[in-house]
Backbone as CSV, one residue per row, in Angstrom:
resi,resn,N_x,N_y,N_z,CA_x,CA_y,CA_z,C_x,C_y,C_z
1,MET,-44.235,12.492,214.972,-44.998,11.324,214.597,-44.147,10.477,213.658
2,THR,-44.165,9.203,213.915,-43.358,8.313,213.098,-44.088,7.951,211.805
3,HIS,-43.338,7.398,210.894,-43.903,6.994,209.604,-44.947,5.893,209.798
4,SER,-44.716,5.000,210.745,-45.681,3.916,210.968,-46.997,4.446,211.527
5,GLU,-46.955,5.467,212.384,-48.186,6.075,212.896,-48.941,6.777,211.770
6,GLN,-48.209,7.444,210.919,-48.789,8.112,209.749,-49.482,7.076,208.860
7,HIS,-48.818,5.968,208.600,-49.370,4.905,207.766,-50.630,4.313,208.407
8,LYS,-50.614,4.116,209.709,-51.767,3.558,210.422,-52.980,4.481,210.309
9,MET,-52.773,5.786,210.447,-53.878,6.726,210.332,-54.477,6.698,208.928
10,ILE,-53.636,6.616,207.921,-54.120,6.568,206.538,-54.888,5.277,206.293
11,GLN,-54.419,4.166,206.845,-55.129,2.902,206.697,-56.502,2.955,207.367
12,GLU,-56.575,3.588,208.545,-57.861,3.721,209.237,-58.818,4.599,208.438
13,LEU,-58.305,5.646,207.830,-59.143,6.566,207.077,-59.685,5.955,205.782
14,LYS,-59.010,4.938,205.245,-59.471,4.309,204.006,-60.904,3.799,204.151
15,ASP,-61.231,3.256,205.315,-62.570,2.708,205.530,-63.637,3.794,205.588
16,PHE,-63.240,5.027,205.845,-64.193,6.115,205.993,-64.141,7.099,204.824
17,SER,-63.418,6.765,203.776,-63.243,7.696,202.664,-64.562,7.993,201.941
18,HIS,-65.509,7.078,201.995,-66.791,7.312,201.334,-67.633,8.363,202.056
19,LYS,-67.319,8.655,203.312,-68.061,9.653,204.086,-67.465,11.054,203.957
20,MET,-66.320,11.164,203.326,-65.606,12.445,203.263,-66.256,13.400,202.277
21,THR,-66.064,14.683,202.558,-66.489,15.698,201.607,-65.556,15.640,200.406
22,ARG,-65.910,16.336,199.367,-65.097,16.315,198.144,-63.677,16.834,198.410
23,ASP,-63.567,17.949,199.138,-62.249,18.519,199.430,-61.422,17.590,200.305
24,ASP,-62.059,17.023,201.345,-61.344,16.096,202.217,-60.923,14.848,201.452
25,GLY,-61.773,14.378,200.563,-61.446,13.197,199.772,-60.246,13.415,198.867
26,MET,-60.196,14.586,198.252,-59.055,14.896,197.384,-57.770,15.013,198.203
27,GLU,-57.877,15.633,199.362,-56.707,15.767,200.223,-56.257,14.403,200.750
28,PHE,-57.222,13.549,201.084,-56.883,12.201,201.542,-56.175,11.413,200.452
29,GLU,-56.626,11.538,199.218,-55.966,10.842,198.112,-54.516,11.303,197.970
30,MET,-54.269,12.589,198.186,-52.906,13.100,198.140,-52.068,12.445,199.255
31,PHE,-52.649,12.369,200.473,-51.936,11.732,201.593,-51.670,10.263,201.289
32,ARG,-52.661,9.584,200.713,-52.529,8.166,200.410,-51.411,7.924,199.393
33,LYS,-51.346,8.770,198.379,-50.300,8.632,197.357,-48.923,8.920,197.934
34,ARG,-48.844,9.921,198.803,-47.557,10.226,199.430,-47.121,9.093,200.352
35,ASP,-48.075,8.460,201.017,-47.760,7.319,201.877,-47.294,6.138,201.031
36,TYR,-47.951,5.919,199.900,-47.566,4.838,199.003,-46.131,5.025,198.507
37,ASP,-45.740,6.283,198.278,-44.386,6.579,197.819,-43.380,6.657,198.966
38,ASP,-43.804,6.310,200.188,-42.965,6.333,201.395,-42.407,7.713,201.700
39,GLU,-43.211,8.741,201.466,-42.803,10.096,201.807,-43.311,10.430,203.208
40,ASP,-42.504,11.136,203.966,-42.945,11.636,205.264,-43.700,12.928,205.032
41,LEU,-44.784,13.109,205.783,-45.575,14.324,205.662,-44.945,15.439,206.487
42,ASP,-45.108,16.675,206.034,-44.616,17.813,206.807,-45.584,18.095,207.950
43,SER,-45.242,19.034,208.801,-46.026,19.279,210.012,-47.439,19.772,209.706
44,ILE,-47.603,20.581,208.679,-48.936,21.085,208.319,-49.806,19.929,207.823
45,SER,-49.254,19.078,206.982,-50.001,17.933,206.465,-50.343,16.949,207.579
46,LEU,-49.438,16.773,208.525,-49.713,15.879,209.644,-50.874,16.399,210.491
47,ARG,-50.922,17.712,210.700,-52.038,18.289,211.461,-53.350,18.076,210.716
48,LYS,-53.340,18.247,209.392,-54.548,18.032,208.600,-54.974,16.564,208.649
49,LEU,-54.010,15.655,208.569,-54.304,14.227,208.635,-54.891,13.869,209.996
50,GLN,-54.322,14.413,211.063,-54.828,14.156,212.408,-56.250,14.698,212.559
51,ALA,-56.505,15.875,212.000,-57.844,16.461,212.062,-58.854,15.590,211.308
52,MET,-58.436,15.036,210.172,-59.320,14.143,209.416,-59.629,12.884,210.225
53,CYS,-58.629,12.345,210.887,-58.843,11.155,211.718,-59.819,11.466,212.844
54,ASP,-59.629,12.597,213.487,-60.523,12.983,214.578,-61.945,13.185,214.078
55,LYS,-62.082,13.665,212.871,-63.396,13.970,212.306,-64.124,12.724,211.813
56,TYR,-63.428,11.803,211.159,-64.083,10.696,210.478,-63.976,9.337,211.169
57,VAL,-62.871,9.042,211.822,-62.677,7.719,212.408,-63.418,7.639,213.735
58,VAL,-64.276,6.635,213.836,-65.072,6.448,215.041,-64.554,5.216,215.771
59,HIS,-64.115,5.420,217.005,-63.681,4.302,217.839,-64.811,3.981,218.794
60,ARG,-65.432,2.853,218.579,-66.563,2.456,219.408,-66.107,1.483,220.492
61,LYS,-66.702,1.626,221.653,-66.406,0.706,222.740,-67.199,-0.566,222.525
62,LYS,-66.585,-1.675,222.867,-67.252,-2.965,222.742,-68.196,-3.142,223.942
63,PRO,-69.399,-3.623,223.677,-70.317,-3.838,224.802,-69.817,-4.951,225.714
64,GLY,-70.066,-4.779,226.955,-69.622,-5.846,227.823,-69.578,-5.438,229.174
């Protein structure tokens, strides 16, 4: 996963941070700070970030 994909996932999760559990929120803040410092996440952290995206980010289809 590239740094830009990592950054995009963190940006998407910002809108859903109010729905997170306390543990997920603390972990998200760690990811956000590491992204701000331009650090690449390791493979374990990337899996956790992907799991958070799958859990919280809702992609809705547009009616039409």
